[in-house]
Amino acid sequence: DAGITQSPRHKVTETGTPVTLRCHQTENHRYMYWYRQDPGHGLRLIHYSYGVKDTDKGEVSDGYSVSRSKTEDFLLTLESATSSQTSVYFCAISELGSSSGANVLTFGAGSRLTVL
Amino acid sequence: GQNIDQPTEMTATEGAIVQINCTYQTSGFNGLFWYQQHAGEAPTFLSYNVLDGLEEKGRFSSFLSRSKGYSYLLLKELQMKDSASYLCAVMDSNYQLIWGAGTKLIIKP
């Protein structure tokens, strides 16, 4: 299996509290992504990173921030969680950038977040 | 806007063949991906098409017609373990992946 782990796998929190999800990879891949998956929607990109300290916004970045201080770790932070952020969050990694053709993503097992 | 359409759910019989369709309207095209996702698990890569035609990989094949904005995933000799959601994703002209909502495939004995 690809070395990508997410933590925590499950979290229940209250509205207004900060939450940080962690993605850790042992593949030394340059590219890392955070997606959310909700029923009836396709995967939606929140933020991505193309190197240490190099990050950019995806299509649903409002309310989220990220940090990548090491190649292996990509953190997703919800500064003040809202009920609309209840979702399953997937981290993904890829060796190649999107413009390199078959940019195959390897996903982590997901983090299920419930905001009450 | 950009759009990927897939059927929400399909049912098929063990041992049979099933075709899952995906139509897309995107700003540009730089490839189409199929992923499999078992319930409660991560999506895993199945196939990639960038040129028209059929790509075969064991029991799974994927077809692409760029002029029609259409792809299908063909699963042969269905097994119970093929029960999963199948996600279609298109890479647009900005190399952004646009994902369909997925097709839940139910296999019956």
mmCIF file of C-alpha atoms in Angstrom:
data_model
loop_
_atom_site.group_PDB
_atom_site.id
_atom_site.type_symbol
_atom_site.label_atom_id
_atom_site.label_comp_id
_atom_site.label_asym_id
_atom_site.label_seq_id
_atom_site.Cartn_x
_atom_site.Cartn_y
_atom_site.Cartn_z
ATOM 1 C CA ASP A 1 0.000 0.000 0.000
ATOM 2 C CA ALA A 2 1.052 3.583 -0.660
ATOM 3 C CA GLY A 3 2.342 5.175 2.475
ATOM 4 C CA ILE A 4 -0.299 7.775 3.132
ATOM 5 C CA THR A 5 -2.076 8.087 6.437
ATOM 6 C CA GLN A 6 -4.663 10.513 7.715
ATOM 7 C CA SER A 7 -5.437 11.436 11.294
ATOM 8 C CA PRO A 8 -7.777 11.529 12.991
ATOM 9 C CA ARG A 9 -9.973 9.086 11.087
ATOM 10 C CA HIS A 10 -13.076 10.256 12.897
ATOM 11 C CA LYS A 11 -13.787 13.459 14.754
ATOM 12 C CA VAL A 12 -16.877 15.063 16.257
ATOM 13 C CA THR A 13 -16.577 18.688 17.197
ATOM 14 C CA GLU A 14 -18.754 21.697 17.939
ATOM 15 C CA THR A 15 -19.442 24.731 15.819
ATOM 16 C CA GLY A 16 -16.832 27.427 16.282
ATOM 17 C CA THR A 17 -13.989 25.176 17.401
ATOM 18 C CA PRO A 18 -10.735 24.848 15.453
ATOM 19 C CA VAL A 19 -9.936 21.510 13.833
ATOM 20 C CA THR A 20 -6.747 20.265 12.230
ATOM 21 C CA LEU A 21 -6.533 17.197 10.030
ATOM 22 C CA ARG A 22 -3.175 15.692 9.258
ATOM 23 C CA CYS A 23 -1.952 13.894 6.173
ATOM 24 C CA HIS A 24 1.356 12.065 6.313
ATOM 25 C CA GLN A 25 3.089 10.373 3.375
ATOM 26 C CA THR A 26 6.183 8.229 3.149
ATOM 27 C CA GLU A 27 6.371 8.219 -0.662
ATOM 28 C CA ASN A 28 8.318 11.488 -0.981
ATOM 29 C CA HIS A 29 5.777 12.712 -3.548
ATOM 30 C CA ARG A 30 5.895 16.382 -4.344
ATOM 31 C CA TYR A 31 2.166 16.991 -4.774
ATOM 32 C CA MET A 32 -0.411 16.744 -2.013
ATOM 33 C CA TYR A 33 -4.118 17.556 -2.070
ATOM 34 C CA TRP A 34 -7.047 17.937 0.281
ATOM 35 C CA TYR A 35 -10.520 17.032 -1.008
ATOM 36 C CA ARG A 36 -13.913 16.850 0.588
ATOM 37 C CA GLN A 37 -16.553 14.323 -0.426
ATOM 38 C CA ASP A 38 -20.236 14.903 0.168
ATOM 39 C CA PRO A 39 -23.274 12.868 -0.981
ATOM 40 C CA GLY A 40 -24.456 13.909 -4.414
ATOM 41 C CA HIS A 41 -21.278 15.796 -5.152
ATOM 42 C CA GLY A 42 -18.073 14.853 -6.812
ATOM 43 C CA LEU A 43 -14.825 15.180 -4.922
ATOM 44 C CA ARG A 44 -14.081 18.859 -4.472
ATOM 45 C CA LEU A 45 -10.587 20.244 -4.147
ATOM 46 C CA ILE A 46 -9.969 22.402 -1.078
ATOM 47 C CA HIS A 47 -6.258 23.165 -1.287
ATOM 48 C CA TYR A 48 -3.211 21.589 -2.801
ATOM 49 C CA SER A 49 0.553 21.795 -2.430
ATOM 50 C CA TYR A 50 3.291 21.516 -5.014
ATOM 51 C CA GLY A 51 6.174 21.604 -2.584
ATOM 52 C CA VAL A 52 7.252 22.593 0.905
ATOM 53 C CA LYS A 53 5.594 25.894 1.777
ATOM 54 C CA ASP A 54 4.056 26.042 -1.720
ATOM 55 C CA THR A 55 0.286 25.813 -1.582
ATOM 56 C CA ASP A 56 -2.666 27.053 -3.575
ATOM 57 C CA LYS A 57 -6.437 27.227 -3.296
ATOM 58 C CA GLY A 58 -8.892 24.837 -4.822
ATOM 59 C CA GLU A 59 -12.512 25.385 -5.705
ATOM 60 C CA VAL A 60 -13.873 25.267 -2.122
ATOM 61 C CA SER A 61 -11.126 26.865 -0.042
ATOM 62 C CA ASP A 62 -13.221 29.317 1.994
ATOM 63 C CA GLY A 63 -13.015 28.504 5.700
ATOM 64 C CA TYR A 64 -9.941 26.293 5.280
ATOM 65 C CA SER A 65 -6.218 26.866 5.510
ATOM 66 C CA VAL A 66 -3.295 24.531 4.931
ATOM 67 C CA SER A 67 0.353 24.266 5.775
ATOM 68 C CA ARG A 68 3.212 22.160 4.498
ATOM 69 C CA SER A 69 6.395 22.593 6.457
ATOM 70 C CA LYS A 70 7.835 19.206 5.465
ATOM 71 C CA THR A 71 7.521 17.124 2.317
ATOM 72 C CA GLU A 72 5.750 14.351 4.195
ATOM 73 C CA ASP A 73 3.102 16.376 6.065
ATOM 74 C CA PHE A 74 0.150 18.406 4.799
ATOM 75 C CA LEU A 75 -2.171 19.891 7.397
ATOM 76 C CA LEU A 76 -5.717 21.093 6.826
ATOM 77 C CA THR A 77 -7.124 23.527 9.383
ATOM 78 C CA LEU A 78 -10.664 24.668 9.914
ATOM 79 C CA GLU A 79 -10.191 27.815 11.951
ATOM 80 C CA SER A 80 -13.780 27.888 13.187
ATOM 81 C CA ALA A 81 -15.725 24.826 12.177
ATOM 82 C CA THR A 82 -19.272 25.173 10.842
ATOM 83 C CA SER A 83 -21.950 22.542 10.258
ATOM 84 C CA SER A 84 -21.494 22.957 6.486
ATOM 85 C CA GLN A 85 -17.997 21.562 6.912
ATOM 86 C CA THR A 86 -19.337 18.216 8.076
ATOM 87 C CA SER A 87 -17.891 15.924 5.449
ATOM 88 C CA VAL A 88 -15.417 13.208 4.655
ATOM 89 C CA TYR A 89 -12.004 14.658 3.934
ATOM 90 C CA PHE A 90 -9.525 12.863 1.728
ATOM 91 C CA CYS A 91 -5.873 13.604 1.346
ATOM 92 C CA ALA A 92 -4.200 12.555 -1.907
ATOM 93 C CA ILE A 93 -0.678 12.484 -3.224
ATOM 94 C CA SER A 94 0.815 12.336 -6.688
ATOM 95 C CA GLU A 95 4.290 12.047 -8.033
ATOM 96 C CA LEU A 96 3.641 14.129 -11.133
ATOM 97 C CA GLY A 97 1.993 17.471 -11.517
ATOM 98 C CA SER A 98 -1.342 17.800 -13.272
ATOM 99 C CA SER A 99 0.248 19.004 -16.496
ATOM 100 C CA SER A 100 2.360 15.892 -16.777
ATOM 101 C CA GLY A 101 -0.355 13.758 -18.276
ATOM 102 C CA ALA A 102 -1.657 10.796 -16.333
ATOM 103 C CA ASN A 103 -1.519 12.431 -12.931
ATOM 104 C CA VAL A 104 -2.682 9.461 -10.892
ATOM 105 C CA LEU A 105 -3.766 10.282 -7.364
ATOM 106 C CA THR A 106 -3.288 7.976 -4.403
ATOM 107 C CA PHE A 107 -5.769 8.691 -1.649
ATOM 108 C CA GLY A 108 -5.617 8.322 2.082
ATOM 109 C CA ALA A 109 -8.344 6.421 3.929
ATOM 110 C CA GLY A 110 -10.278 9.588 4.746
ATOM 111 C CA SER A 111 -11.202 11.560 7.845
ATOM 112 C CA ARG A 112 -14.867 11.752 8.759
ATOM 113 C CA LEU A 113 -15.620 15.080 10.439
ATOM 114 C CA THR A 114 -18.930 15.905 12.105
ATOM 115 C CA VAL A 115 -19.553 19.460 13.240
ATOM 116 C CA LEU A 116 -22.486 19.760 15.661
ATOM 117 C CA GLY B 1 -20.102 25.729 -16.209
ATOM 118 C CA GLN B 2 -18.261 22.451 -16.114
ATOM 119 C CA ASN B 3 -20.223 19.283 -15.637
ATOM 120 C CA ILE B 4 -19.695 15.544 -15.350
ATOM 121 C CA ASP B 5 -22.755 13.304 -15.546
ATOM 122 C CA GLN B 6 -22.941 9.701 -14.425
ATOM 123 C CA PRO B 7 -25.903 7.554 -13.423
ATOM 124 C CA THR B 8 -26.416 7.611 -9.675
ATOM 125 C CA GLU B 9 -26.911 3.886 -9.257
ATOM 126 C CA MET B 10 -26.838 0.709 -11.338
ATOM 127 C CA THR B 11 -27.611 -2.919 -10.563
ATOM 128 C CA ALA B 12 -26.095 -5.937 -12.295
ATOM 129 C CA THR B 13 -25.828 -9.673 -11.809
ATOM 130 C CA GLU B 14 -22.745 -11.604 -10.798
ATOM 131 C CA GLY B 15 -20.964 -12.955 -13.872
ATOM 132 C CA ALA B 16 -22.595 -10.458 -16.228
ATOM 133 C CA ILE B 17 -21.249 -7.373 -17.999
ATOM 134 C CA VAL B 18 -22.066 -3.776 -17.067
ATOM 135 C CA GLN B 19 -21.311 -0.491 -18.765
ATOM 136 C CA ILE B 20 -21.109 2.713 -16.722
ATOM 137 C CA ASN B 21 -21.402 5.863 -18.787
ATOM 138 C CA CYS B 22 -19.882 9.271 -18.184
ATOM 139 C CA THR B 23 -20.596 12.388 -20.202
ATOM 140 C CA TYR B 24 -18.732 15.594 -19.683
ATOM 141 C CA GLN B 25 -18.804 19.257 -20.563
ATOM 142 C CA THR B 26 -15.577 20.940 -19.579
ATOM 143 C CA SER B 27 -13.450 23.842 -20.658
ATOM 144 C CA GLY B 28 -10.887 21.870 -22.543
ATOM 145 C CA PHE B 29 -9.739 18.303 -22.090
ATOM 146 C CA ASN B 30 -6.495 16.806 -20.877
ATOM 147 C CA GLY B 31 -7.549 13.307 -19.987
ATOM 148 C CA LEU B 32 -10.239 11.260 -18.293
ATOM 149 C CA PHE B 33 -9.840 9.049 -15.235
ATOM 150 C CA TRP B 34 -11.895 6.303 -13.644
ATOM 151 C CA TYR B 35 -11.550 5.473 -9.975
ATOM 152 C CA GLN B 36 -13.189 2.772 -7.874
ATOM 153 C CA GLN B 37 -14.344 3.497 -4.346
ATOM 154 C CA HIS B 38 -15.643 0.812 -1.997
ATOM 155 C CA ALA B 39 -17.992 2.042 0.718
ATOM 156 C CA GLY B 40 -16.087 3.738 3.511
ATOM 157 C CA GLU B 41 -12.781 3.485 1.705
ATOM 158 C CA ALA B 42 -10.485 5.624 -0.410
ATOM 159 C CA PRO B 43 -10.863 5.951 -4.190
ATOM 160 C CA THR B 44 -8.347 3.864 -6.121
ATOM 161 C CA PHE B 45 -7.189 4.456 -9.690
ATOM 162 C CA LEU B 46 -8.602 2.230 -12.429
ATOM 163 C CA SER B 47 -7.866 3.787 -15.805
ATOM 164 C CA TYR B 48 -6.778 6.819 -17.788
ATOM 165 C CA ASN B 49 -7.804 7.793 -21.320
ATOM 166 C CA VAL B 50 -6.485 10.742 -23.255
ATOM 167 C CA LEU B 51 -6.931 9.498 -26.845
ATOM 168 C CA ASP B 52 -10.085 8.148 -28.440
ATOM 169 C CA GLY B 53 -10.603 4.463 -28.212
ATOM 170 C CA LEU B 54 -10.674 1.550 -25.863
ATOM 171 C CA GLU B 55 -8.149 0.808 -23.123
ATOM 172 C CA GLU B 56 -8.342 -2.721 -21.760
ATOM 173 C CA LYS B 57 -7.011 -3.819 -18.420
ATOM 174 C CA GLY B 58 -8.076 -7.311 -17.438
ATOM 175 C CA ARG B 59 -11.797 -7.442 -16.701
ATOM 176 C CA PHE B 60 -12.063 -3.663 -16.917
ATOM 177 C CA SER B 61 -12.031 -1.552 -20.077
ATOM 178 C CA SER B 62 -12.494 2.172 -20.558
ATOM 179 C CA PHE B 63 -13.584 3.914 -23.724
ATOM 180 C CA LEU B 64 -13.292 7.548 -24.736
ATOM 181 C CA SER B 65 -14.830 9.672 -27.479
ATOM 182 C CA ARG B 66 -13.573 13.217 -27.199
ATOM 183 C CA SER B 67 -15.807 14.537 -29.973
ATOM 184 C CA LYS B 68 -18.890 13.291 -28.103
ATOM 185 C CA GLY B 69 -17.657 14.191 -24.616
ATOM 186 C CA TYR B 70 -18.323 10.613 -23.608
ATOM 187 C CA SER B 71 -16.635 7.761 -21.837
ATOM 188 C CA TYR B 72 -17.685 4.428 -20.459
ATOM 189 C CA LEU B 73 -16.245 1.905 -18.083
ATOM 190 C CA LEU B 74 -16.968 -1.697 -18.995
ATOM 191 C CA LEU B 75 -16.773 -4.371 -16.324
ATOM 192 C CA LYS B 76 -16.861 -8.007 -17.442
ATOM 193 C CA GLU B 77 -17.400 -11.217 -15.493
ATOM 194 C CA LEU B 78 -18.753 -9.272 -12.569
ATOM 195 C CA GLN B 79 -17.780 -10.390 -9.099
ATOM 196 C CA MET B 80 -19.379 -9.466 -5.796
ATOM 197 C CA LYS B 81 -16.263 -7.522 -4.898
ATOM 198 C CA ASP B 82 -16.987 -5.158 -7.800
ATOM 199 C CA SER B 83 -19.819 -3.672 -5.749
ATOM 200 C CA ALA B 84 -18.523 -0.127 -5.289
ATOM 201 C CA SER B 85 -18.889 3.408 -6.547
ATOM 202 C CA TYR B 86 -17.163 4.312 -9.777
ATOM 203 C CA LEU B 87 -15.955 7.875 -10.147
ATOM 204 C CA CYS B 88 -15.354 9.601 -13.471
ATOM 205 C CA ALA B 89 -13.020 12.621 -13.509
ATOM 206 C CA VAL B 90 -11.926 14.895 -16.341
ATOM 207 C CA MET B 91 -8.847 17.082 -16.424
ATOM 208 C CA ASP B 92 -9.741 20.419 -17.997
ATOM 209 C CA SER B 93 -7.631 22.889 -19.947
ATOM 210 C CA ASN B 94 -6.219 24.305 -16.698
ATOM 211 C CA TYR B 95 -5.194 20.803 -15.591
ATOM 212 C CA GLN B 96 -7.832 20.864 -12.865
ATOM 213 C CA LEU B 97 -9.662 17.620 -12.139
ATOM 214 C CA ILE B 98 -13.450 17.841 -12.353
ATOM 215 C CA TRP B 99 -15.167 14.914 -10.634
ATOM 216 C CA GLY B 100 -18.506 13.303 -11.247
ATOM 217 C CA ALA B 101 -20.658 12.377 -8.264
ATOM 218 C CA GLY B 102 -20.033 8.695 -8.890
ATOM 219 C CA THR B 103 -22.096 5.671 -9.868
ATOM 220 C CA LYS B 104 -22.956 3.177 -7.160
ATOM 221 C CA LEU B 105 -22.832 -0.309 -8.655
ATOM 222 C CA ILE B 106 -24.768 -3.036 -6.857
ATOM 223 C CA ILE B 107 -23.970 -6.626 -7.786
ATOM 224 C CA LYS B 108 -26.605 -9.278 -7.078
ATOM 225 C CA PRO B 109 -25.910 -13.005 -6.921
#
